[in-house]
Coordinates of C-alpha atoms and ligand atoms in Angstrom, one line a residue:
M4 CA 0.0 0.0 0.0
L5 CA 2.7 2.5 -1.0
C6 CA 1.3 6.0 -1.1
C7 CA 3.2 8.0 -3.7
S8 CA 3.6 6.3 -7.0
L9 CA 7.2 5.6 -7.9
L10 CA 6.6 5.7 -11.6
L11 CA 9.5 7.6 -13.1
G12 CA 7.5 10.5 -14.6
H13 CA 5.4 10.9 -11.5
F14 CA 8.5 10.7 -9.3
R15 CA 10.3 13.5 -11.2
K16 CA 7.2 15.7 -10.9
E17 CA 7.1 15.0 -7.1
L18 CA 10.7 16.1 -6.6
Q19 CA 9.8 19.5 -7.9
L20 CA 6.9 20.0 -5.6
P21 CA 7.4 22.4 -2.6
E22 CA 7.6 20.8 0.9
C23 CA 4.2 20.7 2.6
K24 CA 3.7 23.4 5.2
D25 CA 2.5 22.4 8.7
M26 CA -0.7 24.4 8.3
S27 CA -1.8 24.8 4.7
W28 CA -5.0 26.3 6.1
S29 CA -6.8 26.0 9.4
T30 CA -10.2 26.8 10.8
G31 CA -9.0 27.0 14.5
R32 CA -11.7 25.4 16.6
V33 CA -13.7 22.6 15.0
Q34 CA -17.2 21.4 15.6
V35 CA -17.7 17.9 17.0
P36 CA -20.8 16.2 15.5
T37 CA -23.1 14.2 17.8
E38 CA -23.6 11.6 15.2
V39 CA -22.3 10.6 11.7
T40 CA -24.6 9.0 9.3
N41 CA -22.1 7.9 6.6
I42 CA -18.4 8.2 7.3
N43 CA -17.6 6.7 3.8
E44 CA -19.5 9.4 2.0
A45 CA -17.7 12.1 4.1
V46 CA -14.3 10.5 3.3
A47 CA -15.1 10.4 -0.5
M48 CA -15.3 14.2 -0.5
L49 CA -11.8 14.6 0.8
P50 CA -9.1 15.3 -1.8
G51 CA -6.2 12.8 -2.0
M52 CA -7.8 10.1 0.2
K53 CA -7.2 6.5 -0.9
A54 CA -8.5 3.1 0.3
G55 CA -7.6 2.2 3.8
G56 CA -7.7 5.7 5.3
R57 CA -4.5 6.6 3.4
H58 CA -3.8 10.1 2.3
C59 CA -1.0 11.6 0.2
P60 CA -1.0 15.4 -0.4
R61 CA -1.3 16.1 -4.2
D62 CA 0.5 19.4 -4.5
C63 CA 3.4 19.3 -2.0
K64 CA 6.0 16.9 -0.7
P65 CA 5.3 15.6 2.7
K66 CA 8.0 15.8 5.4
D67 CA 7.3 12.4 6.9
K68 CA 4.8 9.5 7.0
T69 CA 2.4 9.2 9.9
A70 CA 0.5 6.2 11.1
I71 CA -2.5 7.0 13.3
V72 CA -3.1 3.9 15.4
I73 CA -6.5 3.5 17.2
P74 CA -6.9 0.6 19.5
F75 CA -10.5 -0.5 19.3
Q76 CA -13.3 -2.6 20.6
D77 CA -17.1 -2.1 20.3
R78 CA -17.1 1.7 19.8
Q79 CA -18.2 2.2 16.2
T80 CA -20.2 5.4 16.9
H81 CA -17.1 7.0 18.6
L82 CA -14.9 5.9 15.8
D83 CA -17.1 7.4 13.1
I84 CA -17.3 10.7 15.0
L85 CA -13.5 10.8 15.6
L86 CA -12.8 10.1 11.9
A87 CA -15.4 12.7 10.7
V88 CA -13.3 15.3 12.5
L89 CA -9.8 13.9 12.3
L90 CA -9.6 13.0 8.7
P91 CA -10.5 16.4 7.2
M92 CA -8.2 18.0 9.8
L93 CA -5.2 15.8 8.8
V94 CA -5.9 16.5 5.1
R95 CA -5.9 20.2 5.8
Q96 CA -2.6 19.8 7.6
G97 CA -1.1 18.4 4.3
L98 CA 0.1 15.1 6.0
D99 CA 1.0 11.8 4.4
F100 CA -0.9 9.5 6.8
C101 CA -2.7 6.3 7.2
V102 CA -5.3 5.4 9.9
F103 CA -5.0 2.0 11.4
V104 CA -7.8 0.6 13.6
I105 CA -6.5 -2.3 15.6
E106 CA -9.6 -4.2 16.8
Q107 CA -9.4 -6.6 19.7
M108 CA -11.3 -9.7 18.7
S109 CA -10.7 -11.8 21.8
R110 CA -13.3 -11.3 24.4
N111 CA -10.9 -10.9 27.4
E112 CA -10.4 -7.4 28.9
F113 CA -9.3 -4.7 26.6
N114 CA -5.6 -4.3 26.4
K115 CA -4.9 -1.0 24.8
S116 CA -1.1 -1.0 25.2
L117 CA -0.8 -4.4 23.6
L118 CA -2.9 -3.2 20.6
T119 CA -0.7 -0.1 20.2
N120 CA 2.3 -2.5 19.9
V121 CA 0.5 -4.5 17.3
G122 CA -0.4 -1.3 15.4
Y123 CA 3.3 -0.3 15.3
I124 CA 4.5 -3.7 14.1
E125 CA 1.7 -4.2 11.5
A126 CA 1.9 -0.7 10.1
L127 CA 5.7 -1.1 9.5
K128 CA 4.9 -4.2 7.4
I129 CA 2.9 -1.9 5.1
D130 CA 5.1 1.1 4.8
D131 CA 8.1 2.8 6.4
F132 CA 6.2 5.2 8.7
D133 CA 8.4 7.7 10.6
C134 CA 5.8 8.8 13.1
F135 CA 3.2 6.9 15.2
I136 CA 0.3 8.6 16.9
F137 CA -1.5 6.4 19.3
H138 CA -5.0 7.6 19.7
D139 CA -7.9 6.8 22.1
V140 CA -11.1 6.4 20.1
D141 CA -13.1 8.6 22.5
L142 CA -10.9 11.7 22.2
V143 CA -11.7 14.1 19.4
P144 CA -9.3 17.0 18.7
I145 CA -11.1 20.3 18.7
D146 CA -8.4 22.6 17.3
D147 CA -7.0 21.9 13.9
R148 CA -3.8 23.9 14.8
N149 CA -2.8 20.7 16.7
I150 CA -0.4 19.4 14.1
Y151 CA -0.3 15.6 14.0
R152 CA 3.5 15.3 13.5
C153 CA 6.2 13.8 15.7
H154 CA 9.0 15.6 17.4
T155 CA 12.4 14.2 16.8
D156 CA 13.6 15.5 20.2
G157 CA 11.2 13.4 22.2
P158 CA 7.7 11.8 22.5
V159 CA 4.8 14.3 22.6
H160 CA 1.7 14.2 24.9
M161 CA -1.0 15.6 22.6
A162 CA -4.1 15.4 24.7
A163 CA -3.1 18.1 27.1
A164 CA -6.5 19.6 27.7
I165 CA -9.6 17.4 27.9
N166 CA -13.1 18.8 28.5
K167 CA -13.6 16.2 31.2
F168 CA -10.9 17.9 33.2
N169 CA -12.0 21.5 32.3
Y170 CA -9.5 21.7 29.4
S171 CA -6.6 21.4 31.7
L172 CA -4.2 18.6 32.7
M173 CA -5.7 15.9 35.0
Y174 CA -2.3 15.5 36.9
H175 CA 1.2 16.7 36.2
G176 CA 2.5 13.3 34.8
Y177 CA -0.6 12.5 32.8
F178 CA 0.5 10.9 29.5
G179 CA -2.7 9.4 28.3
G180 CA -5.2 9.7 25.5
V181 CA -3.2 10.7 22.4
V182 CA 0.6 10.4 22.2
A183 CA 3.1 10.8 19.4
F184 CA 6.4 8.8 19.0
T185 CA 8.8 8.6 16.1
R186 CA 9.6 5.1 15.0
K187 CA 13.0 5.2 16.7
Q188 CA 11.6 6.6 20.0
Y189 CA 9.0 3.8 20.3
L190 CA 11.6 1.2 19.5
K191 CA 14.0 2.6 22.0
I192 CA 11.5 2.2 24.9
N193 CA 10.6 -1.3 23.7
G194 CA 7.1 0.0 23.0
A195 CA 4.4 -0.3 25.7
S196 CA 3.8 -3.1 28.2
N197 CA 1.6 -6.0 27.2
I198 CA 0.3 -6.9 30.6
Y199 CA -2.3 -4.3 31.5
F200 CA -5.7 -5.8 31.1
G201 CA -8.6 -3.4 31.7
W202 CA -8.5 0.3 32.5
G203 CA -5.8 2.3 34.1
A204 CA -2.0 2.8 34.7
D205 CA -0.8 1.6 31.3
D206 CA -0.3 5.2 30.3
D207 CA 1.7 6.0 33.5
D208 CA 3.8 2.9 32.7
L209 CA 4.4 4.2 29.2
R210 CA 5.5 7.6 30.5
D211 CA 8.0 6.0 32.8
R212 CA 9.4 3.9 30.0
V213 CA 10.2 7.2 28.2
T214 CA 12.0 8.7 31.2
F215 CA 13.8 5.4 32.1
K216 CA 15.4 5.6 28.6
N217 CA 16.4 9.2 29.1
L218 CA 14.0 10.6 26.5
T219 CA 12.5 14.1 27.0
L220 CA 8.7 14.4 27.1
F221 CA 7.0 17.2 25.3
R222 CA 3.4 18.4 25.6
K223 CA 1.1 20.4 23.4
T224 CA -0.2 23.7 24.8
Y225 CA -3.7 23.7 26.3
K226 CA -4.9 25.8 23.5
Y227 CA -3.9 23.5 20.6
G228 CA -3.9 20.2 22.5
A229 CA -7.6 20.4 23.3
Y230 CA -9.9 17.4 23.0
D231 CA -13.5 16.5 23.7
M232 CA -14.1 13.1 25.3
L233 CA -17.1 11.3 23.9
Y234 CA -19.6 10.1 26.5
H235 CA -19.4 6.5 27.7
T236 CA -19.9 4.7 30.9
D237 CA -16.8 3.9 32.9
S238 CA -14.6 1.1 31.6
K239 CA -13.8 -1.9 33.7
K240 CA -10.9 -1.0 36.0
N241 CA -7.9 -3.2 36.2
S242 CA -7.7 -4.2 39.9
D243 CA -4.1 -5.4 39.5
R244 CA -2.9 -2.2 38.0
F245 CA -0.9 -0.8 41.0
K246 CA 0.8 -4.2 41.5
V247 CA 1.8 -4.4 37.8
Y248 CA 2.9 -0.8 37.8
K249 CA 5.3 -1.4 40.6
T250 CA 7.4 -3.7 38.5
R251 CA 7.6 -1.4 35.5
K252 CA 11.3 -0.7 35.6
V253 CA 12.5 -4.3 35.6
R254 CA 10.0 -5.4 33.0
Q255 CA 10.8 -2.7 30.4
D256 CA 13.4 -4.6 28.5
Y257 CA 11.5 -7.9 28.2
D258 CA 7.9 -6.8 28.2
G259 CA 6.9 -4.8 25.1
L260 CA 7.5 -4.8 21.4
N261 CA 10.0 -7.6 21.7
S262 CA 7.6 -10.0 23.4
V263 CA 4.1 -9.3 22.1
V264 CA 2.2 -12.4 21.0
Y265 CA -0.9 -12.2 18.9
T266 CA -2.8 -13.5 15.9
S267 CA -3.9 -11.1 13.2
S268 CA -6.9 -11.8 11.1
G269 CA -5.4 -9.7 8.2
L270 CA -6.0 -6.3 6.7
L271 CA -9.3 -4.8 5.6
L272 CA -9.0 -1.7 3.5
L273 CA -12.1 0.4 4.3
P274 CA -12.6 3.9 2.9
A275 CA -11.8 5.6 6.2
Y276 CA -9.2 3.3 7.7
T277 CA -7.2 0.1 7.5
R278 CA -8.7 -2.4 10.0
I279 CA -6.7 -5.2 11.6
G280 CA -8.4 -7.7 13.8
V281 CA -6.3 -9.1 16.6
S282 CA -6.6 -11.9 19.1
Y283 CA -4.4 -12.8 22.0
D284 CA -4.4 -14.8 25.1
R285 CA -4.3 -13.3 28.6
V286 CA -0.8 -14.0 29.9
L287 CA -1.3 -13.2 33.6
Ligands
LIG28 C1 -5.4 7.9 36.3 C2 -5.0 6.5 35.7 C3 -4.6 6.7 34.3 C4 -5.7 7.4 33.5 C5 -6.1 8.7 34.1 C6 -7.2 9.5 33.4 O1 -5.9 7.7 37.6 O2 -4.3 5.4 33.7 O3 -6.5 8.4 35.5 O4 -8.2 8.6 33.1 N1 -3.9 6.0 36.5 C7 -4.1 4.9 37.3 O5 -5.2 4.3 37.4 C8 -2.9 4.5 38.1 S1 -9.5 9.1 32.4 O6 -10.3 9.8 33.3 O7 -9.1 10.0 31.3 O8 -10.1 7.9 31.8 O9 -5.3 7.6 32.1

């Protein structure tokens, strides 16, 4: 699923194109719809979109390739709302991107971090993405000046200001919701842990993996890194989370990208995203 055609004539033309600007045009604050009737129709109106939620700018040369990875289970309404806002925004930002929805098929507790690892591994089988944005399905960006690019100096916490916390940070070390890693940064920390089943603490663990490997964390401003959380009832809390979190430092080098075990049901190229179904066994 290579984005830009490498046919010689096309390639020459591409080299002459100007580099894409971070903000070709923006609307500032964006409206979040309460429902989306047909996401496929909405996507068909966007210039440069290809099957699988892939986009390649037509009139400029992108700086890098971004994989948006959305861990998913049973939240189709949220996914459609998120994509109805996010896709036009990323197109306006002139990004070369692909949206991957990594759907947990096994009926055990949701394991978001394991699914982000799978997203990283599977996306790299498709193309040489430079930047990975791991995105909760219930968080919708509300400002299109929030550029979905990675920072080579360190991972970025993008969801700085969520409506649920009055558009401020829930706590100083909060590193949840939406985070951006370059390919190298995520590899350096050995990805995320695979052993958090259910809600909570996996994002705190991920933050500490970053600092244990001496990477610097960055955060978007409250103004641009603003998100609305879509309504849902509370997810099932992981009662073991504090116990698992305690062992985070010793686990980092053997629990992560290098140890994730799963079965993939293969790729499905839908108009708005590439879907990958994933099953795995609970290990603890
Ligand atoms: C903390 C959790 C984080 C979670 C954050 C915000 O308490 O994993 O709340 O959650 N840490 C622990 O449980 C140790 S939110 O309200 O956004 O769902 O991300």
